[in-house]
Tab-separated table of C-alpha atoms and ligand atoms in Angstrom:
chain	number	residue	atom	x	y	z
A	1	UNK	CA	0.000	0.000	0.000
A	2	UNK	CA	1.594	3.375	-1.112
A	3	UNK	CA	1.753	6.340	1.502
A	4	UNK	CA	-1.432	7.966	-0.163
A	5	UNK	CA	-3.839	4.976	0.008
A	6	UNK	CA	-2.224	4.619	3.680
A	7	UNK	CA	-2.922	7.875	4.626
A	8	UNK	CA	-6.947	7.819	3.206
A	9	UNK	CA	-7.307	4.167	4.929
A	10	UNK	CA	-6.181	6.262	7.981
A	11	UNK	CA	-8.382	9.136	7.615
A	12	UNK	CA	-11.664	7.378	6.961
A	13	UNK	CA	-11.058	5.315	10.265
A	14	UNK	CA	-10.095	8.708	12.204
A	15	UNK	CA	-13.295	10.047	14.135
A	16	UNK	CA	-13.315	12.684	16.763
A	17	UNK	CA	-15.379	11.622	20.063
A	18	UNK	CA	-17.265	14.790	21.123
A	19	UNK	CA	-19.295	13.617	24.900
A	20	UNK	CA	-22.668	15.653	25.080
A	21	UNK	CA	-25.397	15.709	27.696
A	22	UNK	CA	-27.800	12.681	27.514
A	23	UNK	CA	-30.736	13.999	28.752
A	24	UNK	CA	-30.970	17.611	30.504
A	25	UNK	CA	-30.423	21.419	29.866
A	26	UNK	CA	-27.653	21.092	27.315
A	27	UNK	CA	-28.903	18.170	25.923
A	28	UNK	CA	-31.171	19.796	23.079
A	29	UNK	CA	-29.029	22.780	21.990
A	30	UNK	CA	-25.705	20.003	21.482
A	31	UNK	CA	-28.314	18.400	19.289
A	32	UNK	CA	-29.350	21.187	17.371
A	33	UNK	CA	-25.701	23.249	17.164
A	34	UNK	CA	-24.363	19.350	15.688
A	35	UNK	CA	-27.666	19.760	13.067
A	36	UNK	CA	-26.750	23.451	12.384
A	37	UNK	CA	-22.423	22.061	11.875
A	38	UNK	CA	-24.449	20.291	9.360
A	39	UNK	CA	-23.577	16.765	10.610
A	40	UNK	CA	-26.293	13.836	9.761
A	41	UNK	CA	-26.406	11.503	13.163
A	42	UNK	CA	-27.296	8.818	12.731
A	43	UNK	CA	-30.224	7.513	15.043
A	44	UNK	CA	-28.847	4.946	17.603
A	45	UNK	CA	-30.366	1.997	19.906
A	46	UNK	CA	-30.595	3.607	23.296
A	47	UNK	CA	-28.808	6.535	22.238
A	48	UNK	CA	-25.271	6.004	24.353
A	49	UNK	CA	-23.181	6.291	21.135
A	50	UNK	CA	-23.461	7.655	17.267
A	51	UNK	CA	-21.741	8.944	14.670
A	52	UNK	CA	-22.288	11.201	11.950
A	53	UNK	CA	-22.671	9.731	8.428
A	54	UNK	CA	-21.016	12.395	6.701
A	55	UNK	CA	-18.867	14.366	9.164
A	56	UNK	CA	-15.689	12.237	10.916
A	57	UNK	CA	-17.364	12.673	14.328
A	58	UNK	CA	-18.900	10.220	17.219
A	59	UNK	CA	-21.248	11.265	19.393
A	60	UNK	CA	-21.204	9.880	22.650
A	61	UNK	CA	-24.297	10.665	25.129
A	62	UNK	CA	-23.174	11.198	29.105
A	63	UNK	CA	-23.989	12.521	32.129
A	64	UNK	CA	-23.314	16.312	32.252
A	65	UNK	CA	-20.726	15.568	35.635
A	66	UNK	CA	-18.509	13.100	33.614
A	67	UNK	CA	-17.626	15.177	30.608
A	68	UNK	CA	-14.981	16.802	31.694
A	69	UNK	CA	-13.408	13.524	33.450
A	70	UNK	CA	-13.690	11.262	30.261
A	71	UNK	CA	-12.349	13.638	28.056
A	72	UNK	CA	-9.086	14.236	30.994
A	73	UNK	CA	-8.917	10.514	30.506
A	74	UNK	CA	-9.033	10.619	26.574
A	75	UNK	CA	-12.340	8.151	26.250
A	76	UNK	CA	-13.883	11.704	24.334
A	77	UNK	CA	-11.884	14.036	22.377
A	78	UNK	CA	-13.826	17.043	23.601
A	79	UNK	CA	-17.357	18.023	25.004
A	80	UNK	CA	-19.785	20.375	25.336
A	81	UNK	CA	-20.272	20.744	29.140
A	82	UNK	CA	-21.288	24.262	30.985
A	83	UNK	CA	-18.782	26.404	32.731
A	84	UNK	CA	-20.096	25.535	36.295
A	85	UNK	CA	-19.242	21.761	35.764
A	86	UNK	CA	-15.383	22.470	34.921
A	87	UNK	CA	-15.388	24.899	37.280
A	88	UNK	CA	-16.250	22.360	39.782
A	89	UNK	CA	-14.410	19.200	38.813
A	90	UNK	CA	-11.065	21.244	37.445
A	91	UNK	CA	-9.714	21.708	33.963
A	92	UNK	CA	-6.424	19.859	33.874
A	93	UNK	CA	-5.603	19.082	30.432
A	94	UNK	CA	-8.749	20.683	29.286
A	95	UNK	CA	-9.131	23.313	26.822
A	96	UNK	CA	-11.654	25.602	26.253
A	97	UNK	CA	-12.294	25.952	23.101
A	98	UNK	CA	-15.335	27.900	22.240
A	99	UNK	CA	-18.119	29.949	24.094
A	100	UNK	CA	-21.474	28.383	23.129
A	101	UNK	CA	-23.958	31.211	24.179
A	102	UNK	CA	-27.089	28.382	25.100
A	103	UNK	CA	-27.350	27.308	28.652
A	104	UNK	CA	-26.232	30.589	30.690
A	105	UNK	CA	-26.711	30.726	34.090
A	106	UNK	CA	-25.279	31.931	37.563
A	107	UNK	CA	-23.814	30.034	40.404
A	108	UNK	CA	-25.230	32.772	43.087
A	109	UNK	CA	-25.855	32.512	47.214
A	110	UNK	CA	-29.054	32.866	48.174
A	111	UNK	CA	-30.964	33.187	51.669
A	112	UNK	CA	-34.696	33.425	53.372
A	113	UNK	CA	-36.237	36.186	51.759
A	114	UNK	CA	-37.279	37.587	55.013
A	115	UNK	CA	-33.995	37.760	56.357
A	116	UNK	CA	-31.788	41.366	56.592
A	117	UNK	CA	-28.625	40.841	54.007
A	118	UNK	CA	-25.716	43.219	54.994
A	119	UNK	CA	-22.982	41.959	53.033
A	120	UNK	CA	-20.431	38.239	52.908
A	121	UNK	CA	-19.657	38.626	56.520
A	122	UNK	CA	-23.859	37.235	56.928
A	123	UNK	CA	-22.060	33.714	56.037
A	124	UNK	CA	-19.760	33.915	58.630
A	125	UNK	CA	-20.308	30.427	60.818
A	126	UNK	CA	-23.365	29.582	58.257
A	127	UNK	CA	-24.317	26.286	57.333
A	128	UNK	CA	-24.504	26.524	53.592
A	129	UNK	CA	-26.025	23.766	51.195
A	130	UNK	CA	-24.872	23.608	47.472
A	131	UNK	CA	-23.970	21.040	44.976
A	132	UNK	CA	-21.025	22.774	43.961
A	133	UNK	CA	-18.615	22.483	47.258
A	134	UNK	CA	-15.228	22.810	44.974
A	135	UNK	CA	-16.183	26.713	43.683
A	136	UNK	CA	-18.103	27.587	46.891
A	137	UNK	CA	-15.079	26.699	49.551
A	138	UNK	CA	-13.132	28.554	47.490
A	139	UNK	CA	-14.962	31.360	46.772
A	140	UNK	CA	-15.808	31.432	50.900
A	141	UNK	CA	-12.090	30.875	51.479
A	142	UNK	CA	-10.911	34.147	49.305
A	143	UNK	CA	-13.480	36.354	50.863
A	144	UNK	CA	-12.205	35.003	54.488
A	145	UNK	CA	-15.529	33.543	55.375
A	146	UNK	CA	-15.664	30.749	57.513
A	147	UNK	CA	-18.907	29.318	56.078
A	148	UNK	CA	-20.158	25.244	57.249
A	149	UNK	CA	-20.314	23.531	53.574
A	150	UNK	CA	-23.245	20.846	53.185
A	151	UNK	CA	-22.338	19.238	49.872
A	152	UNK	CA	-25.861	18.052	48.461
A	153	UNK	CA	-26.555	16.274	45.014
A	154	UNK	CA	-29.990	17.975	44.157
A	155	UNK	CA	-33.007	20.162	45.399
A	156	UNK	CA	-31.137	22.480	46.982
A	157	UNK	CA	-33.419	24.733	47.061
A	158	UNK	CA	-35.255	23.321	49.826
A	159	UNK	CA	-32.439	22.694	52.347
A	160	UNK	CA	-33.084	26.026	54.338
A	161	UNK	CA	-36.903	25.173	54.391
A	162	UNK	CA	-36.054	21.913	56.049
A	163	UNK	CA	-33.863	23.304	58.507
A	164	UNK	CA	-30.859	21.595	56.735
A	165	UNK	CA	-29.090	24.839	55.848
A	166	UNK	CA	-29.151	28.608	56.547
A	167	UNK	CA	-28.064	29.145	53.031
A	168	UNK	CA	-27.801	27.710	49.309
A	169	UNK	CA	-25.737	28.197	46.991
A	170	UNK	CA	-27.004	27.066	43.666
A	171	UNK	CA	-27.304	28.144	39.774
A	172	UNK	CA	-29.949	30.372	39.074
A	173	UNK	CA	-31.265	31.396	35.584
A	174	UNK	CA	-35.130	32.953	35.801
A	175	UNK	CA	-35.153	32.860	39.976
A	176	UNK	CA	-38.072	31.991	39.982
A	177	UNK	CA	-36.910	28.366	41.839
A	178	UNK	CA	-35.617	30.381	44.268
A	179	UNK	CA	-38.529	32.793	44.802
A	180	UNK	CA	-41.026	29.612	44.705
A	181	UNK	CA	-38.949	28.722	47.371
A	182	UNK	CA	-38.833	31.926	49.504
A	183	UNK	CA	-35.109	32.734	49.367
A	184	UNK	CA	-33.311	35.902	47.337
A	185	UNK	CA	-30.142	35.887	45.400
A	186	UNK	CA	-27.616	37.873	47.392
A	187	UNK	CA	-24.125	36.895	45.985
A	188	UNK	CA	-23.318	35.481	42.288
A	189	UNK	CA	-19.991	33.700	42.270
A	190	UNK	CA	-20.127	32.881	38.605
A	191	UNK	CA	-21.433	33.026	35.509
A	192	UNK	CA	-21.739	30.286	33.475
A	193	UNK	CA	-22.695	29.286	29.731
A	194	UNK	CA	-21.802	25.903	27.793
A	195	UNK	CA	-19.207	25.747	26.168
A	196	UNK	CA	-17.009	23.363	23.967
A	197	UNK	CA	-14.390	22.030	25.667
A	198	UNK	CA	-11.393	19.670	24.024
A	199	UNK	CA	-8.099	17.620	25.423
A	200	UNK	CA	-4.636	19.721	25.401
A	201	UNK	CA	-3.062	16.688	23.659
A	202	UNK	CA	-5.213	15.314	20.531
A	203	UNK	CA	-3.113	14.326	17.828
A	204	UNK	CA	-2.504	16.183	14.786
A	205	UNK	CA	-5.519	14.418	12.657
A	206	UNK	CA	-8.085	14.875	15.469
A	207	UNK	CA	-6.922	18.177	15.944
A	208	UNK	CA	-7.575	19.352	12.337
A	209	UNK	CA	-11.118	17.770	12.522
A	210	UNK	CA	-11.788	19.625	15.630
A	211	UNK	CA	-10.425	22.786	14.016
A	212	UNK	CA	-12.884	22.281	11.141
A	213	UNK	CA	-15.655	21.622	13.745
A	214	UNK	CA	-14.655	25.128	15.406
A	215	UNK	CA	-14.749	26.817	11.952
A	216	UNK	CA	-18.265	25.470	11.225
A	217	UNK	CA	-19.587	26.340	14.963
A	218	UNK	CA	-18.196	29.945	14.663
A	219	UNK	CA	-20.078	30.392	11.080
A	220	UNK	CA	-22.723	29.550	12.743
A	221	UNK	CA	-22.573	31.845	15.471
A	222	UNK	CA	-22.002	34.497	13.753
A	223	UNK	CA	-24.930	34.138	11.208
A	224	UNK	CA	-26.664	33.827	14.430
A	225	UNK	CA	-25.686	37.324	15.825
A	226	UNK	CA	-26.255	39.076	12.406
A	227	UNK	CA	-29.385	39.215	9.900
A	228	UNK	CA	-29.213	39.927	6.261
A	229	UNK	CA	-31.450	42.783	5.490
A	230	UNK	CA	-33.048	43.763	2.062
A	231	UNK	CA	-34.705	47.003	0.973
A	232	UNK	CA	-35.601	49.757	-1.729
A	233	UNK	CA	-34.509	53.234	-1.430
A	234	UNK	CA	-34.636	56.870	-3.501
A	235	UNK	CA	-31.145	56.952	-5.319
A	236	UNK	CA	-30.632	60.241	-3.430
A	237	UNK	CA	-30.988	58.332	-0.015
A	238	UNK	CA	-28.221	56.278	-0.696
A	239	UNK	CA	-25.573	57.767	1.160
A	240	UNK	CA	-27.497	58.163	4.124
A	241	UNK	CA	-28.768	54.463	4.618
A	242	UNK	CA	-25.141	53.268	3.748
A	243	UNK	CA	-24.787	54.752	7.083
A	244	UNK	CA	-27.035	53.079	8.861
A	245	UNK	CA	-26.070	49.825	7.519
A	246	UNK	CA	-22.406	49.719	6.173
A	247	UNK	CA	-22.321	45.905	6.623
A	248	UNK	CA	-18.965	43.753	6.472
A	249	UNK	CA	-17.494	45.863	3.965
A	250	UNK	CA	-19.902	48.045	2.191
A	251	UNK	CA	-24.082	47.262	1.299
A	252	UNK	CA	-24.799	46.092	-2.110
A	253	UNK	CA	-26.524	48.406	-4.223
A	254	UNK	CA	-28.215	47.060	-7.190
A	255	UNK	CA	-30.250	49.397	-9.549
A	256	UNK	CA	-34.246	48.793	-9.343
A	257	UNK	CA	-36.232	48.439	-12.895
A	258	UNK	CA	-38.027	51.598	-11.068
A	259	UNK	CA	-36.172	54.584	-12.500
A	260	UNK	CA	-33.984	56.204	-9.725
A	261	UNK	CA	-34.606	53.499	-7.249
A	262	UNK	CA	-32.170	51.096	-5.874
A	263	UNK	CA	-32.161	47.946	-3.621
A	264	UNK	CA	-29.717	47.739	-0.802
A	265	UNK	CA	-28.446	44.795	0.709
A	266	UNK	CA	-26.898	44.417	3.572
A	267	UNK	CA	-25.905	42.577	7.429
A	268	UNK	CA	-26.797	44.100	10.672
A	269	UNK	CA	-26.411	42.959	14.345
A	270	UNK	CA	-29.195	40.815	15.108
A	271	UNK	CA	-29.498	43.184	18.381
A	272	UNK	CA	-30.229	46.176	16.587
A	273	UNK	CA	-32.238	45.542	13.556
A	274	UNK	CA	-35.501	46.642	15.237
A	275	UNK	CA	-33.359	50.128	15.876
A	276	UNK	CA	-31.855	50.443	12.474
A	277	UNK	CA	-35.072	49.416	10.636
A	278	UNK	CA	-36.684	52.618	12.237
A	279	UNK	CA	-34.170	54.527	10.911
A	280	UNK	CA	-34.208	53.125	7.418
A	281	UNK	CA	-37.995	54.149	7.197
A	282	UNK	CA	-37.382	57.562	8.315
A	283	UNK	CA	-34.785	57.822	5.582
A	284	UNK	CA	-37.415	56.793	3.003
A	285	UNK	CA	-36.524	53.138	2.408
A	286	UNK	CA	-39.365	50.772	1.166
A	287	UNK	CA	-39.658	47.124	1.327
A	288	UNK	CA	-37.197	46.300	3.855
A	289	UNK	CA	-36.663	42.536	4.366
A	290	UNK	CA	-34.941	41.138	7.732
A	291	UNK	CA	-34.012	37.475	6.933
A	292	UNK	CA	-31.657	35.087	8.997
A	293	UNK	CA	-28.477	34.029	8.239
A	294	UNK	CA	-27.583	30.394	8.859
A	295	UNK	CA	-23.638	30.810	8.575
A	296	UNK	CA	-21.423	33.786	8.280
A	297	UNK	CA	-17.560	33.910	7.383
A	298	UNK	CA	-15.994	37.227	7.560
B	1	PRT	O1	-28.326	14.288	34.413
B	1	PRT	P1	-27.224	15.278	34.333
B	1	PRT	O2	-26.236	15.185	35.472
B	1	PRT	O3	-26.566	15.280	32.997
B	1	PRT	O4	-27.936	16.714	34.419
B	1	PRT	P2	-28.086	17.729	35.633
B	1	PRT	O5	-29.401	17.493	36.269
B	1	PRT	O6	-26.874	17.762	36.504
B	1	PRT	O7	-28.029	19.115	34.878
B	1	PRT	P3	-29.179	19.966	34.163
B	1	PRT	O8	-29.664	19.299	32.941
B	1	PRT	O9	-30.176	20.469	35.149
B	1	PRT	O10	-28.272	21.235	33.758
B	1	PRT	C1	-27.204	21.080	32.880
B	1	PRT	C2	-26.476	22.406	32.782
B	1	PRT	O11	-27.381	23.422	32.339
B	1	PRT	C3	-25.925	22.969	34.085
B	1	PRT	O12	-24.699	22.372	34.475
B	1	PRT	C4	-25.736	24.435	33.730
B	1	PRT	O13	-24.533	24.600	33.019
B	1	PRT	C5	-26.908	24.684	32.770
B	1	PRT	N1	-28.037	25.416	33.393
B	1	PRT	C6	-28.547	26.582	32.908
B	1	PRT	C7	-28.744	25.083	34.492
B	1	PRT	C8	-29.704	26.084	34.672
B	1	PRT	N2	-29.555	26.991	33.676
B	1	PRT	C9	-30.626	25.989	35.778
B	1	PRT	N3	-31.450	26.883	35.943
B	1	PRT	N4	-28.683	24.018	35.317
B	1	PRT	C10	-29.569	23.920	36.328
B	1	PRT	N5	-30.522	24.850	36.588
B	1	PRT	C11	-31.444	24.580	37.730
B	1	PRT	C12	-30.920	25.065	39.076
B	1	PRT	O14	-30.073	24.101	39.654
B	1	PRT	C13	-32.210	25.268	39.865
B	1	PRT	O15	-32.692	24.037	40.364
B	1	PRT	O16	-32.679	25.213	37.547
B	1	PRT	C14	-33.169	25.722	38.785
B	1	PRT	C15	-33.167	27.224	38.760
B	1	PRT	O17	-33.753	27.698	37.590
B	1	PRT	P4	-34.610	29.043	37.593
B	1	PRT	O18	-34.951	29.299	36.170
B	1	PRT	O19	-35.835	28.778	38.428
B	1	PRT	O20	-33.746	30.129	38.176
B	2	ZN	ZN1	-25.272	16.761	36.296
């Protein structure tokens, strides 16, 4: 077999092992950000394991807690795991490789809504419950508080209720957990979103795939922040809406069969285009067209 053949044989065997949640928060965006990378998975038996049939990836389905140790221990090549978990378990030979933007949280203290709040030094000799012990002793520790850590695996929320805890210390998105509960967020220690996370030491060929992964997730991200937007406009308004939207490099401006009319294309932060299509109408435009962008390479 020459070096060529060799080197295709060892391609087409060569997959990257990316560990996602199996069931749970994360679980559904993974899913959809591997559909939007434009991988096909395959639908498995039980779901622990698949692969995409036109992408050099396998998919393997975990507990959100393990990711981070079976891609230390090289079973996955890389994961998609929120900032809280690594946080908590540690990042030794973990890289993180790209912000996600799905699955943001806080990791915040929180106490009995009825109770006064007059800064850290409340914790001081507290019995605090949590299911994130690593970050909170550590947090406690750099603020000098000398705080009693109950390290809980779920339903925190009820632990001061029961008279297990004066305290919690859990992630928080909407609050409303914590209001159903009758506590208020005093503290956040951190802010969390997912995030894709990949071994310091792949080798060269699993490196490059994840590298193409990366390339494909950032498109999409960016099409995601940005829409493509579409209108008509006097030829004497021209200069004026360029303004508004100068896109990348410049709009496209492409004459109208309408005699002095024009059509402008352009991309605008996905933020603003309410904003900026105001503007547009006040500066005469016509017709304006907002449309989503599934990928964007600047
Ligand atoms: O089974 P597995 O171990 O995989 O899942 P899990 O139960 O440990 O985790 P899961 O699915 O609940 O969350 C997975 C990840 O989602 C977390 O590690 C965070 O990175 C992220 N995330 C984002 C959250 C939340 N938001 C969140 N609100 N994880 C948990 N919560 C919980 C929180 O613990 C509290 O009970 O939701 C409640 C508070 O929510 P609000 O909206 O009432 O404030
Ligand atoms: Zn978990």
């Amino acid at each position: 077999m020459n070096q060529e053949s060799l080197f295709y044989f060892k391609s087409i065997d060569m997959k990257l092992t990316i560990a996602i949640q199996k069931s749970g928060r994360l679980n559904k965006s993974s899913l959809e950000l591997m559909s939007f990378c434009g991988f096909n998975l395959i639908e498995g038996n039980g779901r622990l394991k698949t692969r995409a049939e036109n992408f050099p990836v396998e998919v393997l389905f975990l507990r959100d807690d393990d990711i981070p140790g079976y891609i230390r221990d090289g079973v996955a090549d890389c994961g998609i795991v929120g900032e809280n978990v690594l946080a908590e378990k540690g990042i030794e030979n973990l890289q993180v490789e790209e912000k996600l933007g799905f699955g943001t949280c806080r990791l915040s203290l929180a106490i009995p809504r009825e109770t006064n709040y007059a800064g850290l030094t409340y914790f001081q000799g507290k019995r605090i419950a949590t299911s994130y012990p690593e970050i909170l002793s550590s947090f406690l520790k750099s603020n000098n508080i000398k705080a009693e850590i109950h390290g809980i695996g779920g339903s925190v929320e009820i632990a001061p209720g029961i008279g297990l805890s004066d305290a919690i210390c859990d992630l928080v998105s909407t609050g409303s957990t914590l209001l159903s509960n009758g506590l208020k967020e005093v503290e956040t220690i951190l802010k969390s979103q997912a995030v894709l996370v990949a071994n310091q030491n792949l080798n060269g060929e699993k490196r490059d795939i994840l590298d193409r992964l990366i390339f494909r997730v950032r498109a999409n991200r960016q099409g995601k922040k940005n829409k493509y937007i579409l209108l008509n406009a006097p030829n004497g308004k021209i200069a004026a809406i360029t303004k508004i939207i100068p896109g990348i490099k410049a709009p496209t401006i492409l004459p109208l069969a309408t005699e002095g009319w024009s059509s402008l294309h352009s991309v605008v932060n996905a933020d603003d285009f309410w904003d900026i299509t105001m503007k547009l109408k006040k500066e005469g435009a016509e017709g304006i067209l907002v449309i989503p962008i599934e990928n964007m390479i600047v």
